[in-house]
């Protein structure tokens, strides 16, 4: 019973968060879940692959956050999440890490 109530609350929160469209002049916010970030911090620390203070060395962080932002993109359709996922894959592969900045500049006239 408690699990059912918890799942219903979670579903309601997720629906509510994705139900508020922006007016189009401002970029929609990225979904940055602090609990998820804490899990990746713990993995980074346990594996010795950097951490929050040194994300360039953290392949675990990059891969986990890339997957997270890609899931958020698939869930909400927020293109900024997809661009952030590409930035995070860049941390893992040594590729581009300015996709979100370029996207925002092209679509919203700002770099952040």
XYZ file of C-alpha atoms in Angstrom:
112
model
C 0.000 0.000 0.000
C 2.760 2.447 0.928
C 4.576 1.632 -2.300
C 1.423 2.317 -4.323
C 0.945 5.698 -2.650
C 4.617 6.547 -3.209
C 4.427 5.590 -6.895
C 1.250 7.643 -7.355
C 2.911 10.667 -5.746
C 5.981 10.254 -7.935
C 3.864 9.965 -11.084
C 1.926 13.092 -10.102
C 5.110 15.090 -9.519
C 6.630 13.966 -12.836
C 3.440 14.830 -14.708
C 3.148 18.211 -13.005
C 6.754 19.150 -13.736
C 6.398 18.311 -17.435
C 2.961 19.980 -17.696
C 4.250 23.557 -17.423
C 5.357 24.752 -20.856
C 7.574 27.787 -21.189
C 6.566 30.842 -23.168
C 9.279 30.158 -25.755
C 11.368 33.245 -25.012
C 13.253 31.537 -22.194
C 14.932 28.140 -22.453
C 13.111 25.402 -20.545
C 14.937 24.306 -17.417
C 17.000 21.133 -17.337
C 15.912 18.442 -14.924
C 18.758 18.268 -12.385
C 17.787 15.727 -9.762
C 19.916 16.163 -6.609
C 19.338 12.550 -5.503
C 20.595 11.221 -8.817
C 23.608 13.516 -8.605
C 24.436 12.162 -5.132
C 24.432 8.599 -6.498
C 26.883 9.506 -9.255
C 29.045 11.369 -6.713
C 29.224 8.180 -4.640
C 30.167 6.058 -7.638
C 32.816 8.553 -8.701
C 34.307 8.515 -5.231
C 34.186 4.730 -4.872
C 35.849 4.172 -8.231
C 38.354 7.011 -7.871
C 37.284 8.575 -11.160
C 37.060 12.190 -10.094
C 33.955 13.735 -8.682
C 31.923 16.889 -8.645
C 35.030 19.055 -8.277
C 36.751 17.386 -11.219
C 34.064 16.326 -13.729
C 36.487 16.188 -16.682
C 38.121 13.099 -15.192
C 34.826 11.466 -14.299
C 33.747 9.010 -16.966
C 31.163 7.480 -14.652
C 29.575 10.862 -14.029
C 29.572 11.690 -17.724
C 27.989 8.401 -18.774
C 25.362 8.412 -16.019
C 24.414 12.022 -16.575
C 24.323 11.581 -20.344
C 21.901 8.681 -19.929
C 19.826 10.634 -17.389
C 19.481 13.715 -19.608
C 18.699 11.564 -22.655
C 15.920 9.820 -20.707
C 14.568 13.224 -19.669
C 14.646 14.307 -23.326
C 12.709 11.195 -24.376
C 10.235 11.719 -21.535
C 9.574 15.448 -22.018
C 10.693 16.293 -25.550
C 12.884 19.113 -24.151
C 15.621 19.414 -26.807
C 17.900 21.106 -24.275
C 18.061 17.793 -22.357
C 19.321 16.066 -25.516
C 21.967 18.744 -26.062
C 23.094 18.389 -22.434
C 23.295 14.619 -22.894
C 25.613 15.179 -25.877
C 27.772 17.458 -23.707
C 28.013 14.743 -21.066
C 28.996 12.138 -23.671
C 31.716 14.599 -24.673
C 33.122 14.304 -21.139
C 33.319 10.525 -21.610
C 34.723 10.520 -25.139
C 36.706 13.750 -25.206
C 34.292 15.203 -27.766
C 32.351 18.449 -27.867
C 31.060 19.878 -24.640
C 29.423 23.051 -25.915
C 26.298 21.596 -27.560
C 23.849 23.092 -25.045
C 25.548 26.470 -25.160
C 25.435 26.515 -28.972
C 21.789 25.367 -28.988
C 20.777 28.095 -26.533
C 22.644 30.735 -28.496
C 20.927 29.664 -31.742
C 17.421 29.323 -30.280
C 17.270 31.772 -27.389
C 20.045 34.263 -28.066
C 21.920 33.320 -24.917
C 24.820 31.024 -24.149
C 23.539 29.605 -20.873
